[in-house]
Amino acid sequence: MANDVVISDIHSLNQNQAFEILSQIARVEKKTFPAKEAFSFGEELWKKKPNTRVLYVTSATNGPSSSVLAYAVYVRQKGVALLHKVCVAEPYRRQGVGQKLMTYVRHRLQKEGCQYVQLWVDKAREPARSLYLRNGFEEREEIPDYYAPGRTGIKMVLDLECGG
Ligand SMILES: CC(C)(COP(=O)(O)OP(=O)(O)OC[C@H]1O[C@@H](n2cnc3c(N)ncnc32)[C@H](O)[C@@H]1OP(=O)(O)O)[C@@H](O)C(=O)NCCC(=O)NCCS
C-alpha cells in the first residue's frame, strides 16, 4: 500500500478541490478522535492560514479523485513546528502509510529550515507513540489529565539538527 500512494498539500489545490479534501479529512477526523480533540478542518485552513499545512494521502492508482487515506497537520513558526495530527483512516493502517507520511513531513520541515518539531500525544495511543519514537522523537514531559481526567499527555520533541 505505502508504495502506491501520493502525498499532496491542500495549498496546491484550487478552492473547490481543497474544500472537498478538507471535508473528507473532517469525516475521518470525526471517526477517529473524541469530539473535544477533533481538529477543526474548516475552509479557513485553505484561505487564511498559510502557516498551517495540511498534507493528505491518496492512492496513486485510483487517480486524483480517489479518497483520502491519511493526513497530517502542522503549524510552523520559524524554526519550530507543532505537529498537530497524523492520522491514517482505519482500513489503511499497518501498511506503512503512517511511516511514509512521517518521513515526508520530516524531510519537508528540514527543507523549510525547521529545527525542532513538537507534539502532544495521549499516553494510551501506543501506535502513535511507537511511530513517533521510531522517527526520532523523544518523550520529554508527561502531564496527567492533560486530555481529560485519567488521560495523560506526553510531550515529544524531534531535533532535526541532530540528524533526525
Ligand atoms: C498512529 C498511526 C498514524 C500509524 O499509522 P500506520 O499507517 O498504521 O503506521 P505504519 O503501518 O506506517 O507503521 C509505522 C510504525 O508505527 C507504529 N505502529 C503502527 N501501528 C501500530 C500498532 N497497532 N501497535 C504498535 N505500533 C504501531 C510502529 O512503530 C510501526 O513500525 P513497525 O511496522 O516497524 O512496527 C495510526 O495508527 C493512526 O492513525 N492512529 C489513530 C490516530 C492517532 O492516534 N494519531 C496520532 C495522534 S494525533
PDB file of C-alpha atoms and ligand atoms in Angstrom:
ATOM      1  CA  MET A   1       0.000   0.000   0.000  1.00  0.00           C
ATOM      2  CA  ALA A   2       2.653   2.567   1.037  1.00  0.00           C
ATOM      3  CA  ASN A   3       4.369   2.314  -2.364  1.00  0.00           C
ATOM      4  CA  ASP A   4       1.175   3.152  -4.119  1.00  0.00           C
ATOM      5  CA  VAL A   5       0.323   6.490  -2.516  1.00  0.00           C
ATOM      6  CA  VAL A   6       0.714  10.161  -3.306  1.00  0.00           C
ATOM      7  CA  ILE A   7       1.221  12.854  -0.654  1.00  0.00           C
ATOM      8  CA  SER A   8      -0.103  16.325  -1.506  1.00  0.00           C
ATOM      9  CA  ASP A   9      -0.694  19.685   0.142  1.00  0.00           C
ATOM     10  CA  ILE A  10      -4.154  21.267   0.141  1.00  0.00           C
ATOM     11  CA  HIS A  11      -2.485  24.548  -0.816  1.00  0.00           C
ATOM     12  CA  SER A  12      -1.654  23.132  -4.233  1.00  0.00           C
ATOM     13  CA  LEU A  13      -5.373  22.680  -4.980  1.00  0.00           C
ATOM     14  CA  ASN A  14      -7.964  25.132  -6.187  1.00  0.00           C
ATOM     15  CA  GLN A  15     -10.651  26.211  -3.735  1.00  0.00           C
ATOM     16  CA  ASN A  16     -13.307  23.624  -4.660  1.00  0.00           C
ATOM     17  CA  GLN A  17     -10.853  20.733  -4.641  1.00  0.00           C
ATOM     18  CA  ALA A  18      -9.377  21.888  -1.326  1.00  0.00           C
ATOM     19  CA  PHE A  19     -12.816  22.143   0.289  1.00  0.00           C
ATOM     20  CA  GLU A  20     -13.708  18.625  -0.887  1.00  0.00           C
ATOM     21  CA  ILE A  21     -10.473  17.204   0.584  1.00  0.00           C
ATOM     22  CA  LEU A  22     -10.991  19.125   3.845  1.00  0.00           C
ATOM     23  CA  SER A  23     -14.489  17.714   4.197  1.00  0.00           C
ATOM     24  CA  GLN A  24     -13.203  14.165   3.627  1.00  0.00           C
ATOM     25  CA  ILE A  25     -10.490  14.742   6.231  1.00  0.00           C
ATOM     26  CA  ALA A  26     -13.072  16.114   8.668  1.00  0.00           C
ATOM     27  CA  ARG A  27     -15.092  12.894   8.313  1.00  0.00           C
ATOM     28  CA  VAL A  28     -12.076  10.688   9.119  1.00  0.00           C
ATOM     29  CA  GLU A  29     -11.151  13.003  11.999  1.00  0.00           C
ATOM     30  CA  LYS A  30     -14.644  12.695  13.465  1.00  0.00           C
ATOM     31  CA  LYS A  31     -14.494   8.904  13.335  1.00  0.00           C
ATOM     32  CA  THR A  32     -11.019   8.770  14.881  1.00  0.00           C
ATOM     33  CA  PHE A  33     -10.952  11.308  17.712  1.00  0.00           C
ATOM     34  CA  PRO A  34     -13.346  12.223  20.515  1.00  0.00           C
ATOM     35  CA  ALA A  35     -15.264  15.409  19.713  1.00  0.00           C
ATOM     36  CA  LYS A  36     -13.232  17.501  22.161  1.00  0.00           C
ATOM     37  CA  GLU A  37      -9.952  16.546  20.485  1.00  0.00           C
ATOM     38  CA  ALA A  38     -11.081  16.753  16.891  1.00  0.00           C
ATOM     39  CA  PHE A  39      -9.183  19.369  14.920  1.00  0.00           C
ATOM     40  CA  SER A  40     -11.452  21.722  13.036  1.00  0.00           C
ATOM     41  CA  PHE A  41     -10.822  21.208   9.323  1.00  0.00           C
ATOM     42  CA  GLY A  42     -12.713  24.279   8.244  1.00  0.00           C
ATOM     43  CA  GLU A  43     -12.368  26.093   4.941  1.00  0.00           C
ATOM     44  CA  GLU A  44     -10.296  28.847   6.593  1.00  0.00           C
ATOM     45  CA  LEU A  45      -7.360  26.408   6.622  1.00  0.00           C
ATOM     46  CA  TRP A  46      -7.069  26.841   2.894  1.00  0.00           C
ATOM     47  CA  LYS A  47      -7.985  30.535   2.786  1.00  0.00           C
ATOM     48  CA  LYS A  48      -6.289  32.257   5.685  1.00  0.00           C
ATOM     49  CA  LYS A  49      -3.746  30.139   7.494  1.00  0.00           C
ATOM     50  CA  PRO A  50      -0.548  29.951   5.477  1.00  0.00           C
ATOM     51  CA  ASN A  51       1.478  28.749   8.494  1.00  0.00           C
ATOM     52  CA  THR A  52      -0.793  25.750   8.885  1.00  0.00           C
ATOM     53  CA  ARG A  53      -0.031  22.998   6.410  1.00  0.00           C
ATOM     54  CA  VAL A  54      -2.486  20.221   5.704  1.00  0.00           C
ATOM     55  CA  LEU A  55      -0.979  17.253   3.881  1.00  0.00           C
ATOM     56  CA  TYR A  56      -3.094  14.386   2.637  1.00  0.00           C
ATOM     57  CA  VAL A  57      -2.503  10.963   1.163  1.00  0.00           C
ATOM     58  CA  THR A  58      -4.402   9.367  -1.714  1.00  0.00           C
ATOM     59  CA  SER A  59      -3.911   6.230  -3.740  1.00  0.00           C
ATOM     60  CA  ALA A  60      -1.731   6.673  -6.835  1.00  0.00           C
ATOM     61  CA  THR A  61      -3.600   4.057  -8.856  1.00  0.00           C
ATOM     62  CA  ASN A  62      -7.073   5.420  -8.231  1.00  0.00           C
ATOM     63  CA  GLY A  63      -6.189   8.866  -9.595  1.00  0.00           C
ATOM     64  CA  PRO A  64      -6.768  12.379  -8.260  1.00  0.00           C
ATOM     65  CA  SER A  65     -10.418  11.778  -7.375  1.00  0.00           C
ATOM     66  CA  SER A  66      -9.575   8.906  -5.014  1.00  0.00           C
ATOM     67  CA  SER A  67     -10.457   9.285  -1.376  1.00  0.00           C
ATOM     68  CA  VAL A  68      -8.217  10.470   1.435  1.00  0.00           C
ATOM     69  CA  LEU A  69      -6.351   7.616   3.148  1.00  0.00           C
ATOM     70  CA  ALA A  70      -4.386   9.671   5.655  1.00  0.00           C
ATOM     71  CA  TYR A  71      -3.428  13.224   6.603  1.00  0.00           C
ATOM     72  CA  ALA A  72      -1.113  15.308   8.733  1.00  0.00           C
ATOM     73  CA  VAL A  73      -1.321  18.871  10.028  1.00  0.00           C
ATOM     74  CA  TYR A  74       1.475  21.062  11.317  1.00  0.00           C
ATOM     75  CA  VAL A  75       1.947  24.692  12.175  1.00  0.00           C
ATOM     76  CA  ARG A  76       5.394  26.168  11.686  1.00  0.00           C
ATOM     77  CA  GLN A  77       6.715  29.341  13.287  1.00  0.00           C
ATOM     78  CA  LYS A  78      10.244  29.925  12.043  1.00  0.00           C
ATOM     79  CA  GLY A  79      12.419  27.068  13.318  1.00  0.00           C
ATOM     80  CA  VAL A  80       9.766  25.296  15.371  1.00  0.00           C
ATOM     81  CA  ALA A  81       6.879  23.194  14.143  1.00  0.00           C
ATOM     82  CA  LEU A  82       3.957  21.874  16.130  1.00  0.00           C
ATOM     83  CA  LEU A  83       2.734  18.618  14.647  1.00  0.00           C
ATOM     84  CA  HIS A  84      -0.975  18.647  15.459  1.00  0.00           C
ATOM     85  CA  LYS A  85      -2.121  15.473  13.755  1.00  0.00           C
ATOM     86  CA  VAL A  86      -1.011  12.382  11.965  1.00  0.00           C
ATOM     87  CA  CYS A  87      -3.865  10.078  11.101  1.00  0.00           C
ATOM     88  CA  VAL A  88      -4.399   7.090   8.822  1.00  0.00           C
ATOM     89  CA  ALA A  89      -8.010   6.037   8.133  1.00  0.00           C
ATOM     90  CA  GLU A  90      -8.660   2.757   9.861  1.00  0.00           C
ATOM     91  CA  PRO A  91      -8.840   0.386   6.861  1.00  0.00           C
ATOM     92  CA  TYR A  92      -5.396   1.529   5.678  1.00  0.00           C
ATOM     93  CA  ARG A  93      -3.439   1.194   8.922  1.00  0.00           C
ATOM     94  CA  ARG A  94      -0.455  -1.123   9.449  1.00  0.00           C
ATOM     95  CA  GLN A  95       0.540  -0.930   5.794  1.00  0.00           C
ATOM     96  CA  GLY A  96       3.325   1.615   6.034  1.00  0.00           C
ATOM     97  CA  VAL A  97       1.249   4.707   5.191  1.00  0.00           C
ATOM     98  CA  GLY A  98       1.823   6.450   8.559  1.00  0.00           C
ATOM     99  CA  GLN A  99       5.559   5.869   8.278  1.00  0.00           C
ATOM    100  CA  LYS A 100       5.635   7.234   4.740  1.00  0.00           C
ATOM    101  CA  LEU A 101       3.758  10.348   5.832  1.00  0.00           C
ATOM    102  CA  MET A 102       6.116  10.897   8.794  1.00  0.00           C
ATOM    103  CA  THR A 103       9.188  10.587   6.561  1.00  0.00           C
ATOM    104  CA  TYR A 104       7.674  13.110   4.168  1.00  0.00           C
ATOM    105  CA  VAL A 105       6.814  15.570   6.965  1.00  0.00           C
ATOM    106  CA  ARG A 106      10.305  15.286   8.440  1.00  0.00           C
ATOM    107  CA  HIS A 107      12.057  15.918   5.118  1.00  0.00           C
ATOM    108  CA  ARG A 108       9.757  18.745   4.232  1.00  0.00           C
ATOM    109  CA  LEU A 109      10.259  20.509   7.571  1.00  0.00           C
ATOM    110  CA  GLN A 110      14.003  20.071   7.223  1.00  0.00           C
ATOM    111  CA  LYS A 111      13.864  21.680   3.780  1.00  0.00           C
ATOM    112  CA  GLU A 112      11.796  24.546   5.201  1.00  0.00           C
ATOM    113  CA  GLY A 113      14.586  25.220   7.703  1.00  0.00           C
ATOM    114  CA  CYS A 114      12.786  23.877  10.744  1.00  0.00           C
ATOM    115  CA  GLN A 115      14.962  22.821  13.698  1.00  0.00           C
ATOM    116  CA  TYR A 116      12.512  21.333  16.200  1.00  0.00           C
ATOM    117  CA  VAL A 117       9.235  19.512  15.904  1.00  0.00           C
ATOM    118  CA  GLN A 118       6.990  19.248  18.963  1.00  0.00           C
ATOM    119  CA  LEU A 119       3.813  17.350  19.581  1.00  0.00           C
ATOM    120  CA  TRP A 120       1.484  16.140  22.315  1.00  0.00           C
ATOM    121  CA  VAL A 121       0.178  12.612  22.321  1.00  0.00           C
ATOM    122  CA  ASP A 122      -2.180  10.681  24.561  1.00  0.00           C
ATOM    123  CA  LYS A 123      -0.114   8.184  26.561  1.00  0.00           C
ATOM    124  CA  ALA A 124      -2.671   5.470  25.711  1.00  0.00           C
ATOM    125  CA  ARG A 125      -2.130   5.882  21.957  1.00  0.00           C
ATOM    126  CA  GLU A 126       0.555   3.219  21.706  1.00  0.00           C
ATOM    127  CA  PRO A 127       0.684   3.011  17.880  1.00  0.00           C
ATOM    128  CA  ALA A 128       1.239   6.763  17.611  1.00  0.00           C
ATOM    129  CA  ARG A 129       3.889   6.851  20.354  1.00  0.00           C
ATOM    130  CA  SER A 130       5.695   3.991  18.674  1.00  0.00           C
ATOM    131  CA  LEU A 131       5.533   5.727  15.286  1.00  0.00           C
ATOM    132  CA  TYR A 132       6.963   8.936  16.762  1.00  0.00           C
ATOM    133  CA  LEU A 133       9.747   7.155  18.671  1.00  0.00           C
ATOM    134  CA  ARG A 134      10.648   5.248  15.513  1.00  0.00           C
ATOM    135  CA  ASN A 135      11.031   8.605  13.757  1.00  0.00           C
ATOM    136  CA  GLY A 136      13.448  10.053  16.268  1.00  0.00           C
ATOM    137  CA  PHE A 137      11.083  11.852  18.662  1.00  0.00           C
ATOM    138  CA  GLU A 138      11.937  11.799  22.355  1.00  0.00           C
ATOM    139  CA  GLU A 139       9.436  11.848  25.196  1.00  0.00           C
ATOM    140  CA  ARG A 140      10.181  14.954  27.286  1.00  0.00           C
ATOM    141  CA  GLU A 141       7.300  15.602  29.653  1.00  0.00           C
ATOM    142  CA  GLU A 142       4.168  13.933  30.998  1.00  0.00           C
ATOM    143  CA  ILE A 143       1.120  15.840  32.169  1.00  0.00           C
ATOM    144  CA  PRO A 144      -1.578  13.842  33.983  1.00  0.00           C
ATOM    145  CA  ASP A 145      -5.174  14.618  32.988  1.00  0.00           C
ATOM    146  CA  TYR A 146      -3.939  16.621  30.001  1.00  0.00           C
ATOM    147  CA  TYR A 147      -6.691  15.400  27.663  1.00  0.00           C
ATOM    148  CA  ALA A 148      -9.337  14.504  30.239  1.00  0.00           C
ATOM    149  CA  PRO A 149      -9.385  13.059  33.739  1.00  0.00           C
ATOM    150  CA  GLY A 150      -7.170   9.968  33.711  1.00  0.00           C
ATOM    151  CA  ARG A 151      -5.726  10.657  30.269  1.00  0.00           C
ATOM    152  CA  THR A 152      -2.077  11.629  30.366  1.00  0.00           C
ATOM    153  CA  GLY A 153      -0.471  13.791  27.697  1.00  0.00           C
ATOM    154  CA  ILE A 154       3.108  13.258  26.619  1.00  0.00           C
ATOM    155  CA  LYS A 155       5.161  15.997  25.016  1.00  0.00           C
ATOM    156  CA  MET A 156       7.520  14.707  22.358  1.00  0.00           C
ATOM    157  CA  VAL A 157      10.289  16.567  20.597  1.00  0.00           C
ATOM    158  CA  LEU A 158      12.318  15.859  17.478  1.00  0.00           C
ATOM    159  CA  ASP A 159      15.574  17.707  16.984  1.00  0.00           C
ATOM    160  CA  LEU A 160      16.022  17.893  13.212  1.00  0.00           C
ATOM    161  CA  GLU A 161      19.506  19.325  13.523  1.00  0.00           C
ATOM    162  CA  CYS A 162      20.716  16.179  15.241  1.00  0.00           C
ATOM    163  CA  GLY A 163      20.419  14.078  12.135  1.00  0.00           C
ATOM    164  CA  GLY A 164      16.630  13.487  12.572  1.00  0.00           C
TER     165      GLY A 164
HETATM  166  C1  LIG B   1      -0.535   6.045  14.536  1.00  0.00           C
HETATM  167  C2  LIG B   1      -0.931   5.799  13.099  1.00  0.00           C
HETATM  168  C3  LIG B   1      -0.856   7.135  12.335  1.00  0.00           C
HETATM  169  C4  LIG B   1       0.040   4.788  12.456  1.00  0.00           C
HETATM  170  O1  LIG B   1      -0.233   4.683  11.070  1.00  0.00           O
HETATM  171  P1  LIG B   1       0.016   3.323  10.251  1.00  0.00           P
HETATM  172  O2  LIG B   1      -0.119   3.625   8.816  1.00  0.00           O
HETATM  173  O3  LIG B   1      -0.847   2.233  10.789  1.00  0.00           O
HETATM  174  O4  LIG B   1       1.551   3.006  10.626  1.00  0.00           O
HETATM  175  P2  LIG B   1       2.597   2.153   9.772  1.00  0.00           P
HETATM  176  O5  LIG B   1       1.959   0.929   9.205  1.00  0.00           O
HETATM  177  O6  LIG B   1       3.303   3.056   8.816  1.00  0.00           O
HETATM  178  O7  LIG B   1       3.617   1.719  10.928  1.00  0.00           O
HETATM  179  C5  LIG B   1       4.737   2.549  11.274  1.00  0.00           C
HETATM  180  C6  LIG B   1       5.084   2.363  12.729  1.00  0.00           C
HETATM  181  O8  LIG B   1       4.024   2.840  13.561  1.00  0.00           O
HETATM  182  C7  LIG B   1       3.937   2.050  14.760  1.00  0.00           C
HETATM  183  N1  LIG B   1       2.649   1.324  14.782  1.00  0.00           N
HETATM  184  C8  LIG B   1       1.673   1.384  13.853  1.00  0.00           C
HETATM  185  N2  LIG B   1       0.603   0.643  14.248  1.00  0.00           N
HETATM  186  C9  LIG B   1       0.932   0.103  15.429  1.00  0.00           C
HETATM  187  C10 LIG B   1       0.230  -0.747  16.346  1.00  0.00           C
HETATM  188  N3  LIG B   1      -1.012  -1.177  16.111  1.00  0.00           N
HETATM  189  N4  LIG B   1       0.860  -1.083  17.501  1.00  0.00           N
HETATM  190  C11 LIG B   1       2.098  -0.637  17.784  1.00  0.00           C
HETATM  191  N5  LIG B   1       2.832   0.168  16.932  1.00  0.00           N
HETATM  192  C12 LIG B   1       2.225   0.525  15.779  1.00  0.00           C
HETATM  193  C13 LIG B   1       5.091   1.072  14.667  1.00  0.00           C
HETATM  194  O9  LIG B   1       6.232   1.683  15.229  1.00  0.00           O
HETATM  195  C14 LIG B   1       5.254   0.926  13.166  1.00  0.00           C
HETATM  196  O10 LIG B   1       6.541   0.475  12.834  1.00  0.00           O
HETATM  197  P3  LIG B   1       6.767  -1.140  12.615  1.00  0.00           P
HETATM  198  O11 LIG B   1       5.859  -1.509  11.490  1.00  0.00           O
HETATM  199  O12 LIG B   1       8.201  -1.246  12.309  1.00  0.00           O
HETATM  200  O13 LIG B   1       6.335  -1.773  13.907  1.00  0.00           O
HETATM  201  C15 LIG B   1      -2.373   5.196  13.000  1.00  0.00           C
HETATM  202  O14 LIG B   1      -2.444   4.081  13.868  1.00  0.00           O
HETATM  203  C16 LIG B   1      -3.489   6.156  13.349  1.00  0.00           C
HETATM  204  O15 LIG B   1      -3.915   6.946  12.528  1.00  0.00           O
HETATM  205  N6  LIG B   1      -3.997   6.098  14.595  1.00  0.00           N
HETATM  206  C17 LIG B   1      -5.130   6.909  15.032  1.00  0.00           C
HETATM  207  C18 LIG B   1      -4.795   8.379  15.067  1.00  0.00           C
HETATM  208  C19 LIG B   1      -3.702   8.730  16.041  1.00  0.00           C
HETATM  209  O16 LIG B   1      -3.611   8.193  17.138  1.00  0.00           O
HETATM  210  N7  LIG B   1      -2.851   9.694  15.641  1.00  0.00           N
HETATM  211  C20 LIG B   1      -1.793  10.199  16.478  1.00  0.00           C
HETATM  212  C21 LIG B   1      -2.244  11.263  17.383  1.00  0.00           C
HETATM  213  S1  LIG B   1      -2.669  12.747  16.503  1.00  0.00           S
END
